[in-house]
Structures are given as structure tokens and as C-alpha cells.
Amino acid sequence: MKYNKIMKKRISILGSTGSIGTQALEVIERLSDKFEIISLTAGRNIDLLNEQIAKFHPKSVCVSADADKVIGCNKVLTGTEGLDEICSNKENDIILVAVSGRIGLEPTITAIKNGINIALANKETLVMAGDIVMPLAKENGVSIVPVDSEHCAIHQCIKDISQVDKLIITASGGPFLNKTVEDMKNATVEQALAHPRWHMGKKITIDSATLMNKGLEVIEAHHLFNMPYDKIEVVVHPQSVVHSAIEYVDGSVIAQLGLPSMHIPIQYAICYPERYEGIKSKSFSFSQIARLDFQEPDFEKFPFLNLAYNAGRTGGTATVALNGADEEAVFAFLKGKIKLYDIYEITEKMYSSHKPILNPTLEEIFAVDKEIREKTKELIYGRVECLSI
Ligand code: MG
């Protein structure tokens, strides 16, 4: 490993102005003697990026547009070519992939091919191409440390994967846990965005309300830990204190606990294998939490869970179709075009009309993703809208 304790760890963040990216920079600011920022990338929030440049002095940045508005950085790159250049830069010890959506996949692959370790906060990378990404990481001796709190928890619990019998992924249940199906059907965008425990981006918050997010996490866990689907269990745990657990073959269950703050898993993933005092250190108290509840998920109220298990077991491009259709439907819901339950109905319809390609190439994955999104938009809008994000 290039990194040692005296040298600063050199890091780039893809998606530095998003929810995970900004929290990662809060962690890095606190650990400024441990990290050096090589590059930051952002979408359209140039004002925030400019603030980040002034504070963290990256050597280069990449934006999707408005490069002329970037101030204070000598090297301003744009688009997918810019992302590719940043992810090919072997100066990086680690890259935090914190962009959301399919845009995270190619840069992650580029970084892996260049032997750069990954802190992964982008679900789509594994949901769409886990069968390509994980073997590639192994081949290149690259570690992929998950930022997603559940997978980060499992990563912390596992010593020897061959001794693990079951993964237990916790789900907060989202804002509709104790509401009726009728309530969900009439939910406004605001209600669906009001997640009781976690502050996250909009797309993932809606996916949390429908439990699609948990479905995607089951697929993510399957790839990360090479665990068959019938050995991955979801349990609802409203307090979000137990972030996930594993059961060993001998019946011992190891769980990881902590306050529901993304700072903890972000810090774990970017510092791994080291641990340092963090933003939430010394604030956990069992007596203040008082109780921890667990219950089985309601598969009827949250049908996405079964659909995700089904897609995962089918494999190939089935998960690509599921993910693409859901993402477009979520965007339509956020724009007020459809109702919350329509997200499921539309996704299910698109998913079941798709004939999966088994062992797809990356090109086939992207082609299926594009096709399913176009079909989904056609179904929702009656035509293909160009501006989906
Ligand atoms: Mg999660």
C-alpha cells in the first residue's frame, strides 16, 4: 500500500457538493493532518464548489457544465472525460465515489483499473455491474470499502467471510412505516421526503420511503460480500442504531451500532484501515437510546423488496432494468408527474417486460439502462423527455 502513517492520504471526491460529499469534507476538515485533497468533482453547484476550492485547494476539479464560473483552481476539467482523467491519476490513494446514479459506474471502473482504492457510496456501481466490478477490483488488488451505513456495518463485523452464515440488513422503515397503504397512495412529495432518521439526497430518500433503497442494498450486499440472496435478510429497526449485523455459522451474531450519522461510515471508509477520533466520537449512550425495536418488513406494503430479491436472483441485466426504471419513476414523482405508488407500478411493468441478458458486457449494461429509461419515460410522459435529472 502506498499510504503510510506519516504521509497524508491523497484523496479525490466524486460528487463533492452532494450530501455524502459535503459530509466527507467535514470529516476531512477535522482530519486535515491526515488527508490531502487531489481533486473534487461537482455537477451544477459551482458556488459551493468554489467555496470548497478556497478551503481545500484541490489540484484539479471537474464539473458537468459552467466551467467558466469555477474560481481558484488552475485545472478545471469537464464531463466524463474530466472524470476519467481524475480517476486515472495515480497520485490518488483513494477515491470516494459519492455521485448518485449511473454516472458513478465508469469512473469507478477507471479508478479500479488504475489500482486506486475505492470508498463507495454509489449504489448503482454494484447494482448495475457488480459481477464486473468486484472481480476487477480483486484482479487489480483494489479494496472497495462501502460507505452505505449497512454495508459499512457488515464490513466492520466480518473477520472471515467463509465463517458467516447470514447477513442481516437493518431498515429504518422510512416515513410510512406506521402508515397505511392508503396514506402512502396519497402521499405528497414533501411527506415522502421527510425521512425520520437520515438526511440524504432526494432520490435515495424516496427510495427509502418505498423500501426500494433496501432492495438495492440487498443486491449491493450480495456483490460486496459474495453472499447468496437466501442468506441476506432484511429486518426493520426504526431507531437506526443497529446499522446491520452478521450471523456466524456457530450462531454468534455480531452487530455494528452507532448514532445515525453518515459521518461515521464515511470516516470509516476513507480512513480504512485506520481509525481516528471523529465528529460523533464519545456521544453514544445506550441508556439514552433506551430501547431498540425490530420487526419483519411488510412485503405487501413495500412490494419493492420482493422485486429487488427477484431481480438479484435473476441476475444479469435484470437489476439494471429494475434500477433504471425506478430512478426515472422517482424523478417523475419528484416532479409531481406521478404518485408515490406509481413508482412501483411503473417499475414493475418495465422490469417484467425486460428480457435479461445474463453475463452482460459493460456496453450491454449501458444499452439496457438507456433503453429501459427511454421506455419508462415514454410510459410516464407519453414521449421521451430529454431532461430527466
Ligand atoms: Mg443505506
mmCIF file with all atom_site columns, C-alpha atoms and ligand atoms in Angstrom, residues 123 148-151 200 204 213-214 217, ligand 1:
data_model
loop_
_atom_site.group_PDB
_atom_site.id
_atom_site.type_symbol
_atom_site.label_atom_id
_atom_site.label_alt_id
_atom_site.label_comp_id
_atom_site.label_asym_id
_atom_site.label_entity_id
_atom_site.label_seq_id
_atom_site.pdbx_PDB_ins_code
_atom_site.Cartn_x
_atom_site.Cartn_y
_atom_site.Cartn_z
_atom_site.occupancy
_atom_site.B_iso_or_equiv
_atom_site.pdbx_formal_charge
_atom_site.auth_seq_id
_atom_site.auth_comp_id
_atom_site.auth_asym_id
_atom_site.auth_atom_id
_atom_site.pdbx_PDB_model_num
ATOM   1  C  CA . LYS A 1 123 ? -25.139 2.005  -5.193 1.00 0.00 ? 123 LYS A CA 1
ATOM   2  C  CA . ASP A 1 148 ? -23.533 2.876  2.782  1.00 0.00 ? 148 ASP A CA 1
ATOM   3  C  CA . SER A 1 149 ? -24.146 2.564  6.522  1.00 0.00 ? 149 SER A CA 1
ATOM   4  C  CA . GLU A 1 150 ? -25.491 -1.005 6.390  1.00 0.00 ? 150 GLU A CA 1
ATOM   5  C  CA . HIS A 1 151 ? -22.650 -2.364 4.290  1.00 0.00 ? 151 HIS A CA 1
ATOM   6  C  CA . MET A 1 200 ? -29.775 12.126 2.366  1.00 0.00 ? 200 MET A CA 1
ATOM   7  C  CA . ILE A 1 204 ? -32.349 7.872  -2.093 1.00 0.00 ? 204 ILE A CA 1
ATOM   8  C  CA . ASN A 1 213 ? -33.423 1.517  -1.277 1.00 0.00 ? 213 ASN A CA 1
ATOM   9  C  CA . LYS A 1 214 ? -33.328 -1.575 0.946  1.00 0.00 ? 214 LYS A CA 1
ATOM   10 C  CA . GLU A 1 217 ? -28.892 -2.618 -0.679 1.00 0.00 ? 217 GLU A CA 1
HETATM 11 MG MG . MG  B 2 .   ? -28.121 2.618  3.466  1.00 0.00 ? 1   MG  B MG 1
#
